[in-house]
Tab-separated table of C-alpha atoms in Angstrom:
chain	number	residue	atom	x	y	z
A	28	MET	CA	-36.869	9.839	-12.998
A	29	ASN	CA	-34.107	8.016	-13.742
A	30	THR	CA	-30.837	8.604	-11.495
A	31	GLN	CA	-28.646	6.117	-12.748
A	32	PRO	CA	-25.779	7.612	-13.909
A	33	THR	CA	-24.974	6.946	-17.704
A	34	LEU	CA	-22.158	3.848	-18.169
A	35	THR	CA	-19.613	4.453	-20.835
A	36	LYS	CA	-18.589	0.938	-22.384
A	37	ASP	CA	-16.177	-0.765	-24.126
A	38	ASP	CA	-17.883	-0.437	-27.265
A	39	GLY	CA	-18.263	3.414	-26.738
A	40	SER	CA	-22.174	2.714	-26.218
A	41	THR	CA	-23.772	4.319	-23.093
A	42	GLY	CA	-26.314	3.254	-20.986
A	43	THR	CA	-27.470	2.349	-17.461
A	44	THR	CA	-27.478	-1.003	-15.727
A	45	GLY	CA	-29.911	-2.484	-12.757
A	46	THR	CA	-27.203	-2.535	-9.700
A	47	PRO	CA	-25.772	0.402	-8.337
A	48	GLU	CA	-22.817	1.983	-9.597
A	49	SER	CA	-20.359	4.619	-8.421
A	50	SER	CA	-20.583	8.392	-9.446
A	51	ASP	CA	-17.936	7.275	-12.265
A	52	GLY	CA	-19.480	4.696	-13.659
A	53	LEU	CA	-17.660	2.041	-11.773
A	54	LYS	CA	-20.017	-0.433	-10.590
A	55	ALA	CA	-20.366	-0.202	-6.366
A	56	GLY	CA	-19.982	-4.342	-5.994
A	57	LEU	CA	-17.607	-4.066	-3.063
A	58	LYS	CA	-19.839	-5.159	0.405
A	59	ASN	CA	-19.193	-3.489	3.564
A	60	ARG	CA	-16.828	-7.142	5.052
A	61	HIS	CA	-14.779	-6.556	1.658
A	62	LEU	CA	-13.825	-2.773	2.735
A	63	SER	CA	-13.187	-3.932	6.336
A	64	MET	CA	-11.017	-6.341	5.920
A	65	ILE	CA	-9.292	-4.407	2.942
A	66	ALA	CA	-8.897	-1.984	5.507
A	67	ILE	CA	-7.642	-3.971	7.944
A	68	GLY	CA	-5.129	-6.334	5.805
A	69	GLY	CA	-4.462	-3.431	3.690
A	70	VAL	CA	-1.815	-2.112	5.924
A	71	ILE	CA	0.065	-5.765	6.061
A	72	GLY	CA	2.337	-6.357	3.409
A	73	ALA	CA	4.538	-9.243	2.730
A	74	GLY	CA	7.420	-6.876	3.894
A	75	LEU	CA	6.622	-7.098	7.512
A	76	PHE	CA	6.905	-10.802	7.180
A	77	VAL	CA	9.900	-10.558	5.386
A	78	GLY	CA	12.130	-7.925	5.776
A	79	SER	CA	11.368	-7.392	9.953
A	80	GLY	CA	14.190	-9.591	10.686
A	81	SER	CA	16.850	-7.090	8.892
A	82	GLY	CA	15.446	-3.962	10.808
A	83	ILE	CA	15.669	-6.038	13.984
A	84	ALA	CA	19.074	-6.545	13.199
A	85	ALA	CA	19.882	-2.998	12.586
A	86	ALA	CA	17.962	-1.379	15.655
A	87	GLY	CA	17.662	-3.876	18.156
A	88	PRO	CA	14.869	-3.335	20.142
A	89	ALA	CA	14.692	0.046	19.169
A	90	ILE	CA	12.956	-0.906	16.363
A	91	LEU	CA	10.127	-0.328	18.134
A	92	LEU	CA	10.535	3.080	18.160
A	93	SER	CA	10.823	2.803	14.662
A	94	TYR	CA	7.711	1.397	13.797
A	95	ALA	CA	5.838	3.604	16.464
A	96	LEU	CA	7.086	6.668	14.676
A	97	VAL	CA	6.324	5.517	11.025
A	98	GLY	CA	2.994	4.084	12.384
A	99	THR	CA	1.903	7.457	13.956
A	100	MET	CA	2.944	9.291	10.372
A	101	VAL	CA	0.817	6.796	8.793
A	102	VAL	CA	-2.014	7.498	11.234
A	103	PHE	CA	-1.786	11.190	10.327
A	104	VAL	CA	-1.269	10.856	6.697
A	105	MET	CA	-4.772	8.278	6.632
A	106	ARG	CA	-6.566	10.741	8.893
A	107	MET	CA	-5.843	13.692	6.224
A	108	LEU	CA	-6.912	11.234	3.363
A	109	GLY	CA	-10.064	9.650	5.168
A	110	GLU	CA	-11.124	13.366	5.919
A	111	MET	CA	-10.600	13.903	1.539
A	112	ALA	CA	-12.217	10.733	0.684
A	113	ALA	CA	-15.362	10.639	3.155
A	114	ALA	CA	-16.252	13.850	2.018
A	115	ARG	CA	-15.217	13.217	-2.061
A	116	PRO	CA	-15.262	9.548	-2.688
A	117	SER	CA	-13.138	8.753	-5.706
A	118	SER	CA	-11.409	6.235	-7.708
A	119	GLY	CA	-8.828	8.475	-8.212
A	120	SER	CA	-8.265	9.210	-4.270
A	121	PHE	CA	-5.492	11.572	-3.701
A	122	SER	CA	-4.846	11.881	-7.342
A	123	ALA	CA	-7.793	13.262	-7.655
A	124	TYR	CA	-8.018	15.738	-4.536
A	125	ALA	CA	-4.493	17.138	-5.910
A	126	ASP	CA	-6.104	17.557	-9.014
A	127	GLN	CA	-8.694	19.675	-7.496
A	128	ALA	CA	-6.589	21.381	-4.776
A	129	LEU	CA	-3.303	22.054	-6.161
A	130	GLY	CA	-3.589	21.905	-9.913
A	131	ARG	CA	-3.872	19.601	-12.931
A	132	TRP	CA	-0.330	19.025	-13.107
A	133	ALA	CA	0.111	18.096	-9.396
A	134	GLY	CA	-2.895	15.169	-10.147
A	135	PHE	CA	-1.424	14.187	-13.195
A	136	SER	CA	1.943	13.554	-11.478
A	137	ILE	CA	1.391	12.268	-8.460
A	138	GLY	CA	-1.523	9.631	-10.182
A	139	TRP	CA	1.351	8.496	-12.877
A	140	LEU	CA	4.137	7.798	-9.966
A	141	TYR	CA	1.692	6.015	-7.652
A	142	TRP	CA	0.651	3.836	-10.716
A	143	PHE	CA	4.664	3.168	-11.567
A	144	PHE	CA	5.007	2.253	-8.367
A	145	TRP	CA	2.618	-0.263	-8.320
A	146	VAL	CA	3.331	-1.791	-11.382
A	147	VAL	CA	6.777	-2.200	-10.433
A	148	VAL	CA	5.360	-4.142	-7.102
A	149	LEU	CA	3.560	-6.375	-9.367
A	150	ALA	CA	6.588	-7.743	-10.577
A	151	VAL	CA	8.441	-7.613	-7.161
A	152	GLU	CA	5.366	-9.447	-5.950
A	153	ALA	CA	5.078	-12.186	-8.466
A	154	THR	CA	8.499	-13.056	-8.466
A	155	ALA	CA	8.216	-13.518	-4.690
A	156	GLY	CA	5.364	-15.707	-5.158
A	157	ALA	CA	6.872	-17.603	-7.688
A	158	VAL	CA	10.003	-18.448	-5.807
A	159	ILE	CA	7.911	-19.979	-2.820
A	160	LEU	CA	5.834	-21.717	-5.420
A	161	GLU	CA	8.987	-23.253	-6.881
A	162	SER	CA	9.994	-24.439	-3.724
A	163	TRP	CA	7.067	-26.349	-3.150
A	164	ILE	CA	6.673	-28.050	-7.021
A	165	PRO	CA	9.972	-27.453	-8.774
A	166	ALA	CA	9.232	-29.122	-11.982
A	167	VAL	CA	7.582	-25.771	-12.633
A	168	PRO	CA	10.217	-23.190	-13.375
A	169	GLN	CA	9.669	-20.089	-11.762
A	170	TRP	CA	9.223	-17.643	-14.381
A	171	ALA	CA	5.964	-19.986	-15.234
A	172	TRP	CA	4.776	-19.952	-11.543
A	173	ALA	CA	5.085	-15.827	-12.176
A	174	LEU	CA	3.182	-16.003	-15.357
A	175	ILE	CA	0.294	-18.183	-13.803
A	176	VAL	CA	-0.151	-16.081	-10.758
A	177	MET	CA	-0.264	-12.543	-12.755
A	178	VAL	CA	-2.681	-14.604	-15.199
A	179	VAL	CA	-4.968	-15.772	-12.474
A	180	LEU	CA	-5.291	-12.626	-10.896
A	181	THR	CA	-5.651	-10.498	-14.204
A	182	ALA	CA	-8.852	-12.898	-14.305
A	183	THR	CA	-10.069	-12.029	-11.101
A	184	ASN	CA	-9.748	-8.481	-11.752
A	185	LEU	CA	-11.392	-8.432	-15.329
A	186	ALA	CA	-14.354	-10.481	-13.957
A	187	SER	CA	-15.741	-8.029	-11.904
A	188	VAL	CA	-14.871	-5.841	-8.489
A	189	ALA	CA	-16.717	-8.212	-6.521
A	190	SER	CA	-14.373	-10.725	-7.331
A	191	TYR	CA	-11.731	-8.623	-6.122
A	192	GLY	CA	-13.057	-8.026	-3.261
A	193	GLU	CA	-13.977	-11.686	-2.339
A	194	PHE	CA	-10.442	-12.768	-2.991
A	195	GLU	CA	-8.601	-9.894	-1.278
A	196	PHE	CA	-11.533	-10.353	1.672
A	197	TRP	CA	-10.103	-13.973	2.070
A	198	PHE	CA	-6.412	-12.863	1.616
A	199	ALA	CA	-6.604	-10.151	4.182
A	200	GLY	CA	-8.443	-12.457	6.362
A	201	ILE	CA	-6.060	-15.297	6.592
A	202	LYS	CA	-3.482	-12.511	7.165
A	203	VAL	CA	-5.184	-11.035	9.771
A	204	VAL	CA	-6.043	-14.265	11.819
A	205	ALA	CA	-2.039	-15.567	11.163
A	206	ILE	CA	-0.662	-12.381	12.945
A	207	GLY	CA	-3.645	-12.538	15.932
A	208	ALA	CA	-2.611	-16.008	16.590
A	209	PHE	CA	0.891	-15.223	16.264
A	210	VAL	CA	0.460	-12.359	18.785
A	211	VAL	CA	-1.772	-14.458	21.512
A	212	ILE	CA	0.204	-17.609	21.140
A	213	GLY	CA	3.420	-15.671	21.435
A	214	LEU	CA	2.311	-13.543	24.424
A	215	LEU	CA	1.455	-16.977	26.149
A	216	ALA	CA	4.777	-17.886	25.517
A	217	VAL	CA	6.613	-14.851	27.138
A	218	PHE	CA	4.606	-15.516	29.859
A	219	GLY	CA	5.351	-18.873	30.564
A	220	VAL	CA	1.738	-20.130	30.099
A	221	LEU	CA	1.711	-21.906	27.070
A	222	PRO	CA	1.363	-25.389	27.469
A	223	GLY	CA	4.014	-27.182	26.054
A	224	SER	CA	6.270	-24.374	25.084
A	225	ASP	CA	10.279	-24.622	24.560
A	226	ASN	CA	10.664	-21.092	25.461
A	227	PRO	CA	11.850	-20.328	29.144
A	228	GLY	CA	9.298	-17.880	29.212
A	229	ALA	CA	12.227	-14.602	29.735
A	230	GLY	CA	9.293	-11.929	29.320
A	231	PHE	CA	10.517	-8.287	28.940
A	232	ALA	CA	14.298	-9.329	30.078
A	233	HIS	CA	14.925	-9.704	26.256
A	234	LEU	CA	14.302	-5.682	25.658
A	235	THR	CA	17.509	-5.188	27.368
A	236	ASP	CA	19.414	-8.059	28.170
A	237	ALA	CA	21.540	-7.573	24.946
A	238	GLY	CA	23.372	-4.301	24.949
A	239	GLY	CA	20.216	-2.266	26.381
A	240	PHE	CA	17.011	-1.343	24.893
A	241	LEU	CA	19.239	1.198	22.242
A	242	PRO	CA	22.372	-1.093	21.496
A	243	MET	CA	23.217	0.637	18.342
A	244	GLY	CA	22.827	4.173	19.406
A	245	ALA	CA	19.455	6.271	19.458
A	246	GLY	CA	20.479	6.984	15.457
A	247	ALA	CA	19.462	3.150	14.739
A	248	ILE	CA	16.090	4.111	15.077
A	249	LEU	CA	16.108	6.332	12.071
A	250	THR	CA	17.977	3.399	10.375
A	251	GLY	CA	15.108	1.460	11.306
A	252	VAL	CA	12.907	4.096	9.930
A	253	LEU	CA	14.152	3.754	6.312
A	254	MET	CA	14.136	-0.236	6.905
A	255	VAL	CA	10.343	-0.394	7.725
A	256	VAL	CA	8.619	2.670	6.141
A	257	PHE	CA	7.750	1.103	2.989
A	258	SER	CA	6.203	-1.853	4.736
A	259	PHE	CA	3.583	0.613	5.188
A	260	MET	CA	2.783	1.233	2.098
A	261	GLY	CA	-1.019	0.320	0.986
A	262	SER	CA	-2.685	1.685	3.650
A	263	GLU	CA	-4.206	4.095	1.716
A	264	ILE	CA	-6.212	1.513	-1.040
A	265	VAL	CA	-9.067	1.312	0.772
A	266	THR	CA	-9.941	5.217	0.102
A	267	LEU	CA	-9.812	4.048	-4.117
A	268	ALA	CA	-11.979	1.066	-3.096
A	269	ALA	CA	-14.485	3.249	-1.630
A	270	GLY	CA	-15.171	4.737	-4.518
A	271	GLU	CA	-16.795	1.315	-5.434
A	272	SER	CA	-18.680	0.339	-2.061
A	273	GLU	CA	-21.933	0.473	-1.206
A	274	ASP	CA	-21.554	3.247	1.410
A	275	PRO	CA	-18.450	4.898	0.750
A	276	GLN	CA	-18.804	7.525	3.467
A	277	ARG	CA	-19.504	4.960	6.032
A	278	ALA	CA	-16.692	2.892	4.740
A	279	VAL	CA	-13.658	5.452	4.887
A	280	THR	CA	-14.891	6.591	8.504
A	281	LYS	CA	-14.683	3.553	9.816
A	282	ALA	CA	-11.219	2.657	8.012
A	283	THR	CA	-9.737	5.644	9.120
A	284	ASN	CA	-11.173	5.395	12.595
A	285	SER	CA	-9.674	1.636	13.002
A	286	VAL	CA	-5.796	2.567	11.787
A	287	ILE	CA	-4.351	3.121	14.976
A	288	TRP	CA	-5.759	-0.154	16.457
A	289	ARG	CA	-4.280	-2.083	13.170
A	290	ILE	CA	-1.229	-0.817	13.222
A	291	GLY	CA	-0.793	-1.288	16.496
A	292	VAL	CA	-1.556	-4.629	17.019
A	293	PHE	CA	-0.441	-5.810	13.611
A	294	TYR	CA	2.640	-3.600	13.462
A	295	LEU	CA	4.007	-3.310	16.862
A	296	GLY	CA	2.180	-6.113	18.934
A	297	SER	CA	3.931	-8.596	16.472
A	298	ILE	CA	7.478	-7.318	16.603
A	299	PHE	CA	6.711	-7.143	20.625
A	300	VAL	CA	6.272	-10.790	20.518
A	301	VAL	CA	9.223	-11.243	18.314
A	302	LEU	CA	11.619	-8.954	20.712
A	303	THR	CA	10.202	-10.909	23.931
A	304	LEU	CA	10.837	-14.250	22.766
A	305	LEU	CA	14.102	-13.834	21.400
A	306	PRO	CA	17.374	-11.846	22.062
A	307	TRP	CA	17.415	-9.101	19.413
A	308	ASN	CA	21.006	-10.353	18.081
A	309	ASP	CA	20.170	-14.083	17.724
A	310	LYS	CA	21.110	-15.518	14.553
A	311	SER	CA	18.283	-16.928	13.345
A	312	ILE	CA	16.091	-13.690	13.280
A	313	VAL	CA	17.952	-13.168	10.139
A	314	GLU	CA	18.844	-16.574	8.645
A	315	LYS	CA	14.827	-17.687	9.300
A	316	GLY	CA	13.104	-14.718	9.270
A	317	SER	CA	11.880	-13.152	12.866
A	318	TYR	CA	8.690	-14.991	12.749
A	319	VAL	CA	9.931	-18.326	11.798
A	320	ALA	CA	12.492	-17.900	14.606
A	321	ALA	CA	10.018	-16.729	17.165
A	322	LEU	CA	7.730	-19.787	16.493
A	323	ASP	CA	10.838	-22.181	16.196
A	324	SER	CA	11.683	-20.544	20.310
A	325	ILE	CA	8.151	-21.796	21.038
A	326	GLY	CA	8.401	-25.308	19.417
A	327	ILE	CA	5.629	-24.871	16.915
A	328	PRO	CA	6.126	-28.065	14.304
A	329	HIS	CA	6.728	-26.744	10.814
A	330	ALA	CA	7.318	-23.307	11.405
A	331	GLY	CA	8.925	-22.601	8.320
A	332	GLN	CA	6.553	-24.056	5.998
A	333	VAL	CA	3.767	-22.265	7.984
A	334	MET	CA	5.183	-19.152	7.709
A	335	ASN	CA	5.819	-19.909	3.810
A	336	VAL	CA	2.019	-20.432	3.318
A	337	ILE	CA	0.922	-17.083	5.173
A	338	VAL	CA	3.989	-15.012	3.013
A	339	LEU	CA	2.584	-16.415	-0.104
A	340	THR	CA	-0.804	-15.525	1.044
A	341	ALA	CA	0.598	-11.857	1.736
A	342	VAL	CA	2.411	-11.893	-1.779
A	343	LEU	CA	-0.860	-12.798	-3.515
A	344	SER	CA	-2.889	-10.380	-1.672
A	345	CYS	CA	-0.844	-7.667	-2.142
A	346	LEU	CA	-0.249	-8.615	-5.986
A	347	ASN	CA	-4.277	-8.801	-5.921
A	348	SER	CA	-4.273	-5.410	-4.755
A	349	GLY	CA	-1.567	-3.747	-6.717
A	350	LEU	CA	-3.619	-4.475	-9.900
A	351	TYR	CA	-6.515	-3.205	-8.545
A	352	THR	CA	-5.305	-0.414	-7.079
A	353	ALA	CA	-3.008	0.512	-10.495
A	354	SER	CA	-5.969	-0.404	-12.869
A	355	ARG	CA	-8.251	2.489	-10.708
A	356	MET	CA	-5.792	4.675	-11.011
A	357	ALA	CA	-5.421	4.815	-14.676
A	358	PHE	CA	-9.079	4.794	-14.789
A	359	SER	CA	-9.181	8.113	-12.941
A	360	LEU	CA	-6.452	9.542	-15.000
A	361	GLY	CA	-8.064	8.540	-17.934
A	362	GLN	CA	-11.525	10.083	-16.619
A	363	ARG	CA	-9.442	13.871	-16.196
A	364	GLY	CA	-7.822	13.233	-19.793
A	365	ASP	CA	-4.739	12.642	-18.091
A	366	ALA	CA	-4.344	8.817	-19.670
A	367	PRO	CA	-5.651	7.259	-23.070
A	368	LYS	CA	-9.530	7.793	-23.245
A	369	ALA	CA	-9.778	3.974	-23.446
A	370	PHE	CA	-8.875	3.474	-19.770
A	371	ALA	CA	-11.715	5.077	-18.508
A	372	ARG	CA	-14.290	2.999	-20.520
A	373	THR	CA	-16.183	0.178	-18.333
A	374	SER	CA	-17.208	-3.117	-19.097
A	375	GLU	CA	-20.953	-3.693	-18.505
A	376	ARG	CA	-19.798	-5.146	-15.377
A	377	GLY	CA	-18.218	-2.168	-14.329
A	378	VAL	CA	-14.977	-3.013	-14.896
A	379	PRO	CA	-11.916	-0.839	-16.460
A	380	ARG	CA	-10.392	-3.248	-18.910
A	381	ALA	CA	-8.287	-1.805	-20.935
A	382	ALA	CA	-6.984	0.022	-17.559
A	383	ILE	CA	-6.250	-3.396	-16.012
A	384	LEU	CA	-4.766	-4.835	-19.065
A	385	GLY	CA	-2.714	-1.651	-19.840
A	386	SER	CA	-1.602	-1.959	-15.981
A	387	VAL	CA	-0.617	-5.929	-16.368
A	388	VAL	CA	1.249	-5.495	-19.698
A	389	PHE	CA	3.354	-3.268	-17.905
A	390	GLY	CA	3.848	-5.903	-15.006
A	391	PHE	CA	4.469	-8.656	-17.198
A	392	VAL	CA	7.286	-6.224	-19.008
A	393	ALA	CA	8.745	-5.622	-15.602
A	394	VAL	CA	8.685	-9.625	-14.790
A	395	PHE	CA	10.821	-10.194	-17.706
A	396	PHE	CA	13.319	-7.594	-16.703
A	397	ASN	CA	13.853	-8.970	-13.396
A	398	TYR	CA	14.769	-12.313	-14.632
A	399	LYS	CA	16.557	-11.082	-17.636
A	400	TRP	CA	18.262	-8.108	-16.021
A	401	PRO	CA	17.622	-7.946	-12.809
A	402	ASP	CA	20.871	-6.156	-11.510
A	403	THR	CA	20.384	-3.116	-14.329
A	404	VAL	CA	16.816	-2.544	-15.810
A	405	PHE	CA	14.931	-3.781	-13.118
A	406	ALA	CA	17.081	-2.720	-10.275
A	407	PHE	CA	16.572	0.775	-12.052
A	408	LEU	CA	12.515	0.366	-11.920
A	409	LEU	CA	12.787	-0.767	-8.165
A	410	ASN	CA	14.819	2.308	-6.970
A	411	SER	CA	13.012	4.720	-9.012
A	412	SER	CA	9.708	4.073	-7.504
A	413	GLY	CA	11.515	3.405	-3.665
A	414	ALA	CA	10.463	6.783	-2.670
A	415	VAL	CA	7.213	7.030	-4.524
A	416	ALA	CA	5.439	6.071	-0.795
A	417	LEU	CA	6.744	9.185	0.948
A	418	PHE	CA	6.224	11.533	-2.251
A	419	VAL	CA	2.449	10.136	-1.795
A	420	TRP	CA	2.396	10.844	1.702
A	421	LEU	CA	3.807	14.281	1.186
A	422	VAL	CA	1.220	15.258	-1.573
A	423	ILE	CA	-1.938	13.985	0.716
A	424	CYS	CA	-0.571	16.481	3.398
A	425	VAL	CA	-0.173	19.275	1.040
A	426	THR	CA	-3.415	18.577	-0.409
A	427	GLN	CA	-5.454	18.625	2.571
A	428	LEU	CA	-4.291	22.165	3.715
A	429	ARG	CA	-6.111	23.280	0.643
A	430	MET	CA	-8.952	20.718	0.496
A	431	ARG	CA	-10.077	21.688	3.917
A	432	GLY	CA	-10.968	25.251	2.667
A	433	ILE	CA	-12.959	23.614	-0.312
A	434	ILE	CA	-15.000	21.205	1.599
A	435	LEU	CA	-15.828	23.634	4.355
A	436	ARG	CA	-17.414	26.238	1.275
A	437	GLU	CA	-18.749	24.113	-1.462
A	438	SER	CA	-20.257	21.055	1.495
A	439	PRO	CA	-19.473	21.584	5.071
A	440	GLU	CA	-21.888	18.702	5.816
A	441	LYS	CA	-19.435	16.307	4.526
A	442	LEU	CA	-16.675	17.010	6.459
A	443	VAL	CA	-17.608	14.240	8.774
A	444	VAL	CA	-13.887	13.160	9.017
A	445	ARG	CA	-11.666	16.086	10.506
A	446	MET	CA	-7.982	15.746	10.622
A	447	TRP	CA	-6.738	16.838	14.742
A	448	LEU	CA	-5.260	19.825	15.143
A	449	PHE	CA	-5.532	20.759	11.992
A	450	PRO	CA	-3.543	22.804	10.298
A	451	TYR	CA	-0.502	22.084	13.411
A	452	LEU	CA	-0.412	18.247	13.133
A	453	THR	CA	-0.531	18.805	9.278
A	454	TRP	CA	2.453	20.750	9.212
A	455	ALA	CA	4.124	18.650	11.752
A	456	THR	CA	3.474	15.737	9.892
A	457	ILE	CA	4.838	17.354	6.509
A	458	GLY	CA	8.067	18.097	8.415
A	459	MET	CA	8.424	14.370	9.677
A	460	ILE	CA	8.309	12.936	5.661
A	461	VAL	CA	10.671	15.813	4.493
A	462	PHE	CA	13.395	14.763	7.304
A	463	VAL	CA	12.792	11.145	6.588
A	464	LEU	CA	13.319	12.368	2.777
A	465	GLY	CA	16.849	14.151	3.869
A	466	TYR	CA	17.880	11.681	6.028
A	467	MET	CA	17.596	9.235	3.388
A	468	ILE	CA	19.659	10.882	1.339
A	469	TYR	CA	22.220	12.039	4.459
A	470	ASP	CA	22.612	7.878	5.215
A	471	GLY	CA	23.724	7.557	1.956
A	472	GLY	CA	23.713	3.918	0.274
A	473	SER	CA	20.619	2.319	-1.228
A	474	ALA	CA	18.434	5.159	0.569
A	475	ARG	CA	20.076	7.722	-1.271
A	476	GLU	CA	19.938	6.055	-4.520
A	477	GLN	CA	15.994	5.719	-3.841
A	478	VAL	CA	15.784	9.198	-3.342
A	479	VAL	CA	17.836	10.608	-5.777
A	480	LEU	CA	16.206	8.579	-8.467
A	481	SER	CA	12.780	8.526	-7.704
A	482	LEU	CA	12.920	12.429	-7.842
A	483	LEU	CA	14.564	12.107	-11.026
A	484	VAL	CA	11.722	10.251	-12.123
A	485	ALA	CA	9.670	12.352	-10.246
A	486	ALA	CA	10.900	15.806	-11.816
A	487	LEU	CA	10.622	14.293	-15.452
A	488	VAL	CA	6.779	13.410	-14.908
A	489	VAL	CA	5.858	16.792	-13.299
A	490	ALA	CA	7.998	18.545	-16.521
A	491	VAL	CA	5.456	16.505	-19.016
A	492	ALA	CA	2.846	17.632	-16.610
A	493	LEU	CA	3.757	21.419	-17.222
A	494	VAL	CA	4.433	20.723	-21.005
A	495	ARG	CA	1.056	19.395	-21.405
A	496	GLU	CA	-0.732	22.292	-19.572
A	497	ARG	CA	1.233	25.138	-21.393
A	498	ILE	CA	0.583	23.281	-24.674
A	499	GLY	CA	-3.615	23.068	-23.407
A	500	ARG	CA	-3.525	26.714	-22.434
A	501	SER	CA	-2.394	27.369	-25.721
A	502	SER	CA	-4.850	25.771	-27.764
A	503	ALA	CA	-7.657	27.073	-25.660
A	504	LYS	CA	-6.433	30.478	-26.877
A	505	PRO	CA	-8.949	31.873	-29.657
């Protein structure tokens, strides 16, 4: 008996293919090495390289506690998501689980908000990459570089999921090797055993020698949290990609179990190295960027150019994954009838072309807004998607509270990953996220604007979802 699932193709026909497919019609084209590197590199965004200097300037050495607090929150959220994804791998991930556990309105709302977040990120990353490329080859204008980058990565995603996986494998690999080398070389310099180092090897003294470990007071830890929380967005991508892997349950379990050391090494480890090589108030940390300043202090030649290559790689990685993530969320929404039906169709290669093109078109429009009206229209898009990361994590927590019971009733043997101390840690994580959102409103400035605008957009999307649900119920009545 043929057990291969039926594939809905772009031309509306159906059939099966000779290669493995996931249960929803997407090809299982991601190898275990792809998933492993996506899991490792997915937590490392360009924000870690570019934005960490501002966090250090705002909180001093206490920024380590900010990273630790947010990192702990992400570990808990990923554990909850891993529990659900290992039991029910899906291209819609938490949106599909919210649909099942909380109702159609919840899956619709968080799915579209997440899609909106990533298509805005496409514009941000394309512009950031274009700035670097224009500095190298100024003959090509910035807008043209943004267009080239978007076109190349769109073509990659349209080709096959294996193409996306291969590109992301190497992009993430460069990031991982770069940060790993930075941590090792930096620690050797800190302990004064790096040959030829220009740094006197002050060791741990820099953690307290410029006003103490909390030079800005304990409140600066929370300020630091607001500045670093969004650099962790993307950790959940592996659970969407798992649906197109050879062994989804194994991939999710492995990624979930490794998230602690990934955050510990790449975030806490690298920031710790910066803070031990330089006083936190060294002006070069903000002027050059924390990593470039640290490498310069050791005497690494051409540190700025080296870091530009690494940042460009991180930008391209984020852009590549952002397009993949947005398209798979659109595909899942299309499958559930919450987006145009065309989004749920796949090509003969198992690629949701309409979902990819729909996502990239909005990304192109956002890039145009960034060049034409950067301080008005694009600033609104950016701020109105700014707090979506926290909304997503909050929905994951609430969903897991309900999904645990559903999984235990329907398929208890699939509960291979379990959230620790359930339900107490789940409730504690909900409390942490709500507190951060509340503090963002209290803190004022851009943080307050992001939460307020994001809440307004979220309220609009939820209202649309509820109206659709009511109309659906009315039309279903005889």
